[in-house]
XYZ file of C-alpha atoms in Angstrom:
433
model
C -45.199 -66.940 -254.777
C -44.432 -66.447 -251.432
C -41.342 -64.228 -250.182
C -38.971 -64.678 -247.187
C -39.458 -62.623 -244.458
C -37.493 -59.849 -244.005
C -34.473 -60.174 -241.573
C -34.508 -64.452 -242.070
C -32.953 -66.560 -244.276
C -32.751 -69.895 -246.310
C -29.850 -71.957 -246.793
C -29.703 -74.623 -249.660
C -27.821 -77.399 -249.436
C -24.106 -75.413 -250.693
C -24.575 -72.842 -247.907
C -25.621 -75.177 -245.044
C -22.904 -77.456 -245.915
C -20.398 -74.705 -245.605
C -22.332 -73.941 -242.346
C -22.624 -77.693 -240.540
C -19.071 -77.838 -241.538
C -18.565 -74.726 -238.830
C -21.004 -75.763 -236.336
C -19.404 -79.092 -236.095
C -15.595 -77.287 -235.492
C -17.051 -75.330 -232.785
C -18.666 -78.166 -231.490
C -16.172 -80.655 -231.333
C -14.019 -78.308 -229.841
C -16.305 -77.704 -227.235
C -16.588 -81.782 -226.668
C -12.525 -81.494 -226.692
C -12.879 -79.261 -223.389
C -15.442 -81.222 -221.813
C -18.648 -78.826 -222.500
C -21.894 -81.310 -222.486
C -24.502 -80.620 -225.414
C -27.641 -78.972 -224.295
C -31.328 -78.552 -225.818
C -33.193 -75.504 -224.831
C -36.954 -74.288 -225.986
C -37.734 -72.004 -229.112
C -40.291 -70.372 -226.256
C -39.779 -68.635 -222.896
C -42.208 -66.842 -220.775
C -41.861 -62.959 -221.922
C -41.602 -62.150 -218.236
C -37.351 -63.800 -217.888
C -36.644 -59.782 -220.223
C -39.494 -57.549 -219.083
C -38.696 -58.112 -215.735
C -34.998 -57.339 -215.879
C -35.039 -54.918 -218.721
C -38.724 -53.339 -218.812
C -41.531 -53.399 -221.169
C -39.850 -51.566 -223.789
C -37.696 -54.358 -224.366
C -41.000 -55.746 -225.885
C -40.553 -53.857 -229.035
C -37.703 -56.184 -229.541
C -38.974 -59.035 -228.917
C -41.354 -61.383 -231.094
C -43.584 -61.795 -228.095
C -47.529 -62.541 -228.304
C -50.080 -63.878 -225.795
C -50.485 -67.681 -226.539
C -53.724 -69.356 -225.929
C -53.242 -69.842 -223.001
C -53.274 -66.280 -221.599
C -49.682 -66.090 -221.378
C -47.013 -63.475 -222.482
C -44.728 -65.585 -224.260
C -41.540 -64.495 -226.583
C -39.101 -66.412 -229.126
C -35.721 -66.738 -227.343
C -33.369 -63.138 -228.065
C -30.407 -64.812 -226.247
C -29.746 -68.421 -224.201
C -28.710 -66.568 -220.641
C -31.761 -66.083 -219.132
C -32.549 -69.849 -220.246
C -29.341 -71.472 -219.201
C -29.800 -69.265 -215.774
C -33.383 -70.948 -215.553
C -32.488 -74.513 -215.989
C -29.771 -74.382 -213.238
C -31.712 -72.712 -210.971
C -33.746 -75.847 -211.535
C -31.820 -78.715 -210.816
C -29.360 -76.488 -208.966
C -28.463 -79.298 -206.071
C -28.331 -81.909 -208.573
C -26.237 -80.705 -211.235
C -21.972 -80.968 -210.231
C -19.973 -78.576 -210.665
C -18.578 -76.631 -212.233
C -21.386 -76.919 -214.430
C -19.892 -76.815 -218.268
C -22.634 -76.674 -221.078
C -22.735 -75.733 -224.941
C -25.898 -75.798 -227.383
C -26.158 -74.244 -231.123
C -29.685 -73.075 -231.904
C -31.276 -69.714 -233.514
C -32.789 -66.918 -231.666
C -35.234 -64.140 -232.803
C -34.793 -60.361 -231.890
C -36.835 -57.868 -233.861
C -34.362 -55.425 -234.668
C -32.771 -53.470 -237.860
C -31.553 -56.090 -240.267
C -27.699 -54.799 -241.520
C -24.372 -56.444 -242.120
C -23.871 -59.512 -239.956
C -27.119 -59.204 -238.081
C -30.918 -60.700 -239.370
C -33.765 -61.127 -236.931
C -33.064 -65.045 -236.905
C -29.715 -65.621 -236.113
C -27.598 -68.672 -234.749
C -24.984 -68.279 -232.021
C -23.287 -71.576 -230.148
C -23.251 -70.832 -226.679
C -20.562 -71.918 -224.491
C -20.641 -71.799 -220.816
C -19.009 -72.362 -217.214
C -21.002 -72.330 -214.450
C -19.713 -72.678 -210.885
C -16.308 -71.215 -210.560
C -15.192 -68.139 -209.818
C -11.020 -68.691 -210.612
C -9.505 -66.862 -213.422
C -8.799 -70.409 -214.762
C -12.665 -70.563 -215.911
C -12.908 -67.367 -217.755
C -9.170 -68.290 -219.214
C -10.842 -71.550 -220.508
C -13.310 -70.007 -222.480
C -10.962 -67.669 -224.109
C -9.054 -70.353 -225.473
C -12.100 -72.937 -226.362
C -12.553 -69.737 -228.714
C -9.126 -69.302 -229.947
C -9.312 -72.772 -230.389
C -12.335 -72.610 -232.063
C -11.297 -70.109 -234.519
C -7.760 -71.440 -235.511
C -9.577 -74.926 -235.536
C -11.626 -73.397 -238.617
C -8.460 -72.012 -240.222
C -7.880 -68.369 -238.602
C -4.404 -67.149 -236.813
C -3.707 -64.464 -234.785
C -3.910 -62.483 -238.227
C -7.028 -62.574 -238.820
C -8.713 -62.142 -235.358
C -8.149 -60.308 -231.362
C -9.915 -60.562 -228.706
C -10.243 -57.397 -227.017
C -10.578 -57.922 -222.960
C -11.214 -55.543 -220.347
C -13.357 -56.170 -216.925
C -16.552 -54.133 -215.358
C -15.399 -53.514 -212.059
C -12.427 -51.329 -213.871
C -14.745 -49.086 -215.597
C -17.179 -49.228 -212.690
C -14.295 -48.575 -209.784
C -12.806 -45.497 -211.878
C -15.989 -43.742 -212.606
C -17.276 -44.360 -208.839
C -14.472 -41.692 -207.946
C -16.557 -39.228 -210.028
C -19.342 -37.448 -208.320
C -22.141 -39.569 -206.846
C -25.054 -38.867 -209.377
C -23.158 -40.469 -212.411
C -25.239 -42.987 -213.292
C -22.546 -45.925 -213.847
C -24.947 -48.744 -215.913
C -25.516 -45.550 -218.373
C -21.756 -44.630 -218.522
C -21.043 -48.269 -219.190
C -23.096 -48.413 -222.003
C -21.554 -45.199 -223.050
C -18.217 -47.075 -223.514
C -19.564 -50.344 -224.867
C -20.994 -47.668 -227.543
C -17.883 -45.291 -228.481
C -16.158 -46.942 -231.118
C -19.145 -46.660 -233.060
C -19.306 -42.745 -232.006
C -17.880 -39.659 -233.014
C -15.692 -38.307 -229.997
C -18.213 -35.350 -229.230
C -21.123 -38.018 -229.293
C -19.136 -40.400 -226.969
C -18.496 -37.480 -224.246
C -22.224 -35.942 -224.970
C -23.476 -39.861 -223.301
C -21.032 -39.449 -220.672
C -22.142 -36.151 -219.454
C -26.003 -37.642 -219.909
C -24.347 -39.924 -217.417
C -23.470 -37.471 -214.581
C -20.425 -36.415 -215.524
C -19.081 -32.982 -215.936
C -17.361 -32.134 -219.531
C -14.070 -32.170 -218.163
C -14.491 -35.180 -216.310
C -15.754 -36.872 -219.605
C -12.411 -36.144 -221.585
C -10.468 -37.123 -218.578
C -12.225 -40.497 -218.185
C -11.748 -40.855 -222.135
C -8.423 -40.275 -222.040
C -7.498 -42.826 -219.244
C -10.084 -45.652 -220.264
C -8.476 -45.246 -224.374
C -5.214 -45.117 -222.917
C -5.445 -49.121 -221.705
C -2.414 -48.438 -218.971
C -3.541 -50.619 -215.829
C -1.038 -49.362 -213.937
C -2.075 -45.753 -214.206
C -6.020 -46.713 -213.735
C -4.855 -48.181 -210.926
C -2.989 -44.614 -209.858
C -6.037 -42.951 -210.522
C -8.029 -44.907 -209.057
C -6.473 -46.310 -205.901
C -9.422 -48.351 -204.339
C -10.359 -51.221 -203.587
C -12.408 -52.519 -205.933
C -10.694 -51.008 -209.202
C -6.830 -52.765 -207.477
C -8.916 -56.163 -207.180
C -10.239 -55.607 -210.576
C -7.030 -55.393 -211.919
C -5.890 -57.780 -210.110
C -8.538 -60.809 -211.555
C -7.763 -59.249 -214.931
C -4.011 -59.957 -214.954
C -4.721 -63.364 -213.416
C -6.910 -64.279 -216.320
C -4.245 -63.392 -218.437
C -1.784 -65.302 -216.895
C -3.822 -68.162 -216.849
C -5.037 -67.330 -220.493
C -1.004 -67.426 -221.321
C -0.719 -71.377 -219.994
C -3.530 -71.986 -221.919
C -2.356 -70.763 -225.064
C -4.899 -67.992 -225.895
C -2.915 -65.085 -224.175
C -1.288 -64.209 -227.586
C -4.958 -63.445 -228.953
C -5.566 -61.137 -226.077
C -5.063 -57.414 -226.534
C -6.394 -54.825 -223.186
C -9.149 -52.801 -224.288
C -10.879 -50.760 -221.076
C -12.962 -49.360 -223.867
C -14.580 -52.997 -224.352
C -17.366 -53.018 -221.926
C -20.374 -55.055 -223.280
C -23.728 -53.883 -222.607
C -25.716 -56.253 -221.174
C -26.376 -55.042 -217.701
C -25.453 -58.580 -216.080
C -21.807 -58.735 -217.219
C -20.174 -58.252 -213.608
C -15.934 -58.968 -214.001
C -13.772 -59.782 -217.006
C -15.357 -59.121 -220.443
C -14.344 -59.613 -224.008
C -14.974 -59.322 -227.883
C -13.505 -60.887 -230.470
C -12.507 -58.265 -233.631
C -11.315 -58.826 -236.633
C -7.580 -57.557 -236.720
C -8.286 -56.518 -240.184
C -10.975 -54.003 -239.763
C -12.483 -55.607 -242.407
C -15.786 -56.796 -240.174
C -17.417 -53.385 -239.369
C -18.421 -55.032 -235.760
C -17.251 -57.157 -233.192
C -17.560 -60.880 -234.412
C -18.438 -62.406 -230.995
C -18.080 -61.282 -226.991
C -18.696 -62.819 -223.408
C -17.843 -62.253 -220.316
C -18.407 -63.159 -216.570
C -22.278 -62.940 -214.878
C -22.136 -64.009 -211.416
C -25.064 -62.663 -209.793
C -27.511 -63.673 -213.039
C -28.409 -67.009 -211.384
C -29.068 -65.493 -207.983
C -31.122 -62.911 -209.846
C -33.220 -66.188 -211.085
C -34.315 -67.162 -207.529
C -31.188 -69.657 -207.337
C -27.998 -70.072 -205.079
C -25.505 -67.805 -205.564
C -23.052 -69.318 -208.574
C -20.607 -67.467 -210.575
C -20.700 -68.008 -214.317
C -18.776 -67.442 -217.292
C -19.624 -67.618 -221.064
C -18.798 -67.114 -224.862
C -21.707 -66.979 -228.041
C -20.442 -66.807 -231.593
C -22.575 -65.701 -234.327
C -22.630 -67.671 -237.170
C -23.277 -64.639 -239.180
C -20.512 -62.568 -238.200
C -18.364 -65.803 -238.475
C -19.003 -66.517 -241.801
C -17.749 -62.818 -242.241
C -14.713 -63.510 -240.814
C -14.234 -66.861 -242.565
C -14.879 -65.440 -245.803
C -12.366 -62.539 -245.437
C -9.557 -64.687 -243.897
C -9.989 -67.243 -247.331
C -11.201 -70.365 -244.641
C -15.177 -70.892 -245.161
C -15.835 -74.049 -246.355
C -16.577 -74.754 -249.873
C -20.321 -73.795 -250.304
C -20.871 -77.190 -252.385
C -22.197 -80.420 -251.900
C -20.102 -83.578 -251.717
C -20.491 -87.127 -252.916
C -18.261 -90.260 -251.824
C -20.145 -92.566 -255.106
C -23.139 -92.262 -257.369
C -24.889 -95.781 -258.224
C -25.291 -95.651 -262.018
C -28.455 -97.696 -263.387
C -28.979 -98.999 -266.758
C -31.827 -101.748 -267.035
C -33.155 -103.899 -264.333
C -30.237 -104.191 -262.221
C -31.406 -102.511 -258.762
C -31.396 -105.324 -256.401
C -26.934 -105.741 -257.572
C -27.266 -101.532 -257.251
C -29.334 -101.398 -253.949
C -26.420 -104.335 -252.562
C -23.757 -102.279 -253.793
C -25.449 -99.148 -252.116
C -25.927 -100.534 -249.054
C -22.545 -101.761 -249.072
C -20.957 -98.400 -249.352
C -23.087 -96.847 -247.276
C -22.373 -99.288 -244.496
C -19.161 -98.581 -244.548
C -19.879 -94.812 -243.497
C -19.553 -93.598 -247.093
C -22.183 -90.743 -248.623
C -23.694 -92.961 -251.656
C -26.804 -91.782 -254.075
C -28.330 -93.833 -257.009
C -30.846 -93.415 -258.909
C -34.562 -93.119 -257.464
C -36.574 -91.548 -260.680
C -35.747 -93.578 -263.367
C -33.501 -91.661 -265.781
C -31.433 -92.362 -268.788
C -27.579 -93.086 -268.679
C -27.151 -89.882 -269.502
C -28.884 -87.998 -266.948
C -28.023 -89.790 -264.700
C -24.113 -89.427 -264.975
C -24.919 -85.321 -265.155
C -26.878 -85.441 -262.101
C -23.501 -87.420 -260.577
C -21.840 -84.692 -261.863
C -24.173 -82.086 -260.247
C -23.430 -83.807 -256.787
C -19.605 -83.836 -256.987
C -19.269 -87.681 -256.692
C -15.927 -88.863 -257.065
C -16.645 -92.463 -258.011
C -19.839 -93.680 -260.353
C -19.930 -97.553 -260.570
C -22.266 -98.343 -263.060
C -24.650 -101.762 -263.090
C -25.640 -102.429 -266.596
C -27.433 -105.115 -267.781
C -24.162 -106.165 -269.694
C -21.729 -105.536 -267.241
C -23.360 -107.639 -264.791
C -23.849 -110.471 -267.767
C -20.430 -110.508 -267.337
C -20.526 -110.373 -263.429
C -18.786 -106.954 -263.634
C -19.556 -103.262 -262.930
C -17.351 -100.262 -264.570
C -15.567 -97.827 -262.312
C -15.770 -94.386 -263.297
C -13.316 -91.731 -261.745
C -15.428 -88.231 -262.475
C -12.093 -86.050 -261.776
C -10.109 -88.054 -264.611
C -13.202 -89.470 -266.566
C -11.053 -92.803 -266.859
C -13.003 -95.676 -266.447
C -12.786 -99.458 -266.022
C -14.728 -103.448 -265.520
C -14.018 -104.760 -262.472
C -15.270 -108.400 -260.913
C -18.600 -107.647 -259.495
C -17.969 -110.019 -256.164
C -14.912 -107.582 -255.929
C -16.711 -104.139 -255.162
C -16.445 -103.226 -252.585
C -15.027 -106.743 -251.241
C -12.049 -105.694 -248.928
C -11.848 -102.190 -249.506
C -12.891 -99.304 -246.901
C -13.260 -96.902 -249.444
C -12.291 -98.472 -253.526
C -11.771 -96.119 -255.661
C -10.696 -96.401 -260.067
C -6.839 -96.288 -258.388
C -7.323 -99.434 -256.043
C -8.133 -101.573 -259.352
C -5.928 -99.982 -261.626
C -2.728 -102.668 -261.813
């Protein structure tokens, strides 16, 4: 025997249905707003993270020299790539530029609640607009997403805040405070004990009074007395831009999900306005369930023109969690429209029947290892079908088939030239006069 590798996982058949039947909400809502499917590579030169984030970042990676001579790595996130490929065809593409893909990515990091070194994330993305009306549409593709798979505003926030806030209010600070470390101060505290949270913030330059002040104001959430505070330029158009999202966030219907959280920051060093993360209101989920934000310099940084762009990137993972808390996964079982029931040489009027069905966009099995009657109707069983029609020798003698309903077990002969015949979808009811 061979065992999994830590920090990945195997679905069978239950699980991924309860999975596809996710993806494909997210995606279709995505298709709803006009997002265009995308296919990116497993690979990426190892170069798009150590040049942006350093060779430490190589510890978690899964990164190795191919043989080729180069330093390659599995994808940790779609940014960089997305940033590549329209830096690429830049001139050709129109804008804005609206794009979505689900895929898994591969960070080598400590495997815990929510979080495995394989994960899946759908990535949603606007690139080429710089209005509040873009960063309001991906809020509400997500709201939409999430009530789409069952949630309300019970069940989930989404916590929004922007960089320029955070950045504007510590820039009145002394000059030395490192901001980028500060930042990632905040996007840390909730998971910090108060004394931790201001020991970061004085690593970052600031004095220990100026740490509980800056606490106190940033927790507080009041805009109005940042902006007192604060009276420049950059932290008034910051709050500015956030309040316009939020308007526009309000005509799209996703304002009532929205809660201000200056303490949501986001770590990532390329977030550069409005930022967000999605929480479950429960408390339940020991970690934010998704975030995004706005990254308008990262294609610049990528050799292109300059573009703003915003984006969103579920994790399946930390989906599921919410799903399963909130009562809406899917049921983690496999469904089956009809099973095809066998009993002596009667697989060409079977195969016709299948094919039939099947045609007629229906999921249809029958039997391909030559059981008994009786296995056969347990495996049908196994499967959930809802209908078995079963060819016998001697109900085709008498140019029938039976019709089994599995849910009531009743059963019943019907005219063979009659199933299907007219029916989208016949079922025991249809022929029970």
């Amino acid at each position: 025997m061979y065992d999994r590798i830590k920090g990945f996982r195997d679905f069978y058949p239950g699980e991924m249905a309860a999975r596809r039947a996710s993806i494909d909400t997210l995606e279709d809502t995505a298709r709803g707003y006009g997002f265009r499917e995308i296919g990116t590579p497993a690979l990426e030169r190892a170069e798009m993270w150590t040049d942006k984030s350093g060779d430490d970042i190589v510890e978690e990676l899964y990164s190795f020299e191919d043989q080729g001579g180069r330093h390659v790595t599995l994808t940790p996130e779609l940014t960089p790539t997305v940033a590549r490929m329209v830096v690429a065809k830049q001139q050709e593409l129109s804008k804005p530029i609206k794009w979505f893909s689900t895929r898994p990515f591969w960070r080598y990091e400590q495997v815990q609640q929510g979080r495995q070194r394989e994960f899946y994330q759908t990535n949603v993305d606007i690139f080429g607009s710089s209005e509040p009306e873009a960063d309001a549409e991906i809020l509400a593709w997500a709201a939409d997403a999430l009530t789409n798979l069952g949630l309300t505003d019970e069940h989930f926030e989404f916590r929004i805040s922007h960089r320029d806030i955070l950045g504007g209010v510590l820039e009145t600070y002394d000059a030395d405070v490192d901001i980028d470390d500060a930042i990632r101060a905040v996007d840390k505290s909730d998971k910090l004990s108060t004394a931790e949270y201001h020991d970061l913030l004085i690593g970052a330059g600031l004095t220990a009074d100026q740490a509980v002040e800056f606490d106190e104001l940033v927790g507080g959430g009041d805009l109005a007395e940042v902006k007192a505070f604060a009276n420049t330029e950059r932290v008034t158009a910051a709050v500015e831009n956030l309040q316009n999202v939020l308007d526009a966030a309000d005509d799209f219907g996703a304002r009532e999900y929205c809660t201000i959280s200056l303490e949501t920051a986001r770590g990532l060093d390329y977030y550069t306005g409005v930022v967000f993360e999605c929480f479950d209101s429960a408390g339940e989920v020991s970690r934010s369930i998704f975030g995004g934000g706005r990254y308008d310099d990262l294609i610049e940084s990528f050799g292109g023109q300059p573009t703003p762009a915003v984006g969103v990137a579920p994790g399946h993972a930390t989906l599921a969690l919410l799903c399963q808390r909130a009562g809406v996964w899917p049921d983690e079982e496999v469904t089956t429209d009809y099973y095809v029931l066998q009993i002596g040489d009667t697989r060409p009027e079977a195969a016709r029947i299948t094919r039939e069905l099947r045609e007629r966009g229906h999921v249809v099995e029958t039997d391909v290892a030559g059981r008994s009657f009786g296995s056969q109707l347990n495996y049908a069983d196994s499967i959930n079908a809802e209908t078995v029609v079963i060819a016998g020798e001697q109900d085709l003698a008498n140019d029938e088939v039976t019709i089994k309903d599995m849910n009531s077990g009743d059963q019943m002969q019907v005219p063979v030239e009659e199933f299907p015949g007219e029916y989208e979808r016949p079922t025991f009811a249809d022929f029970d006069s």
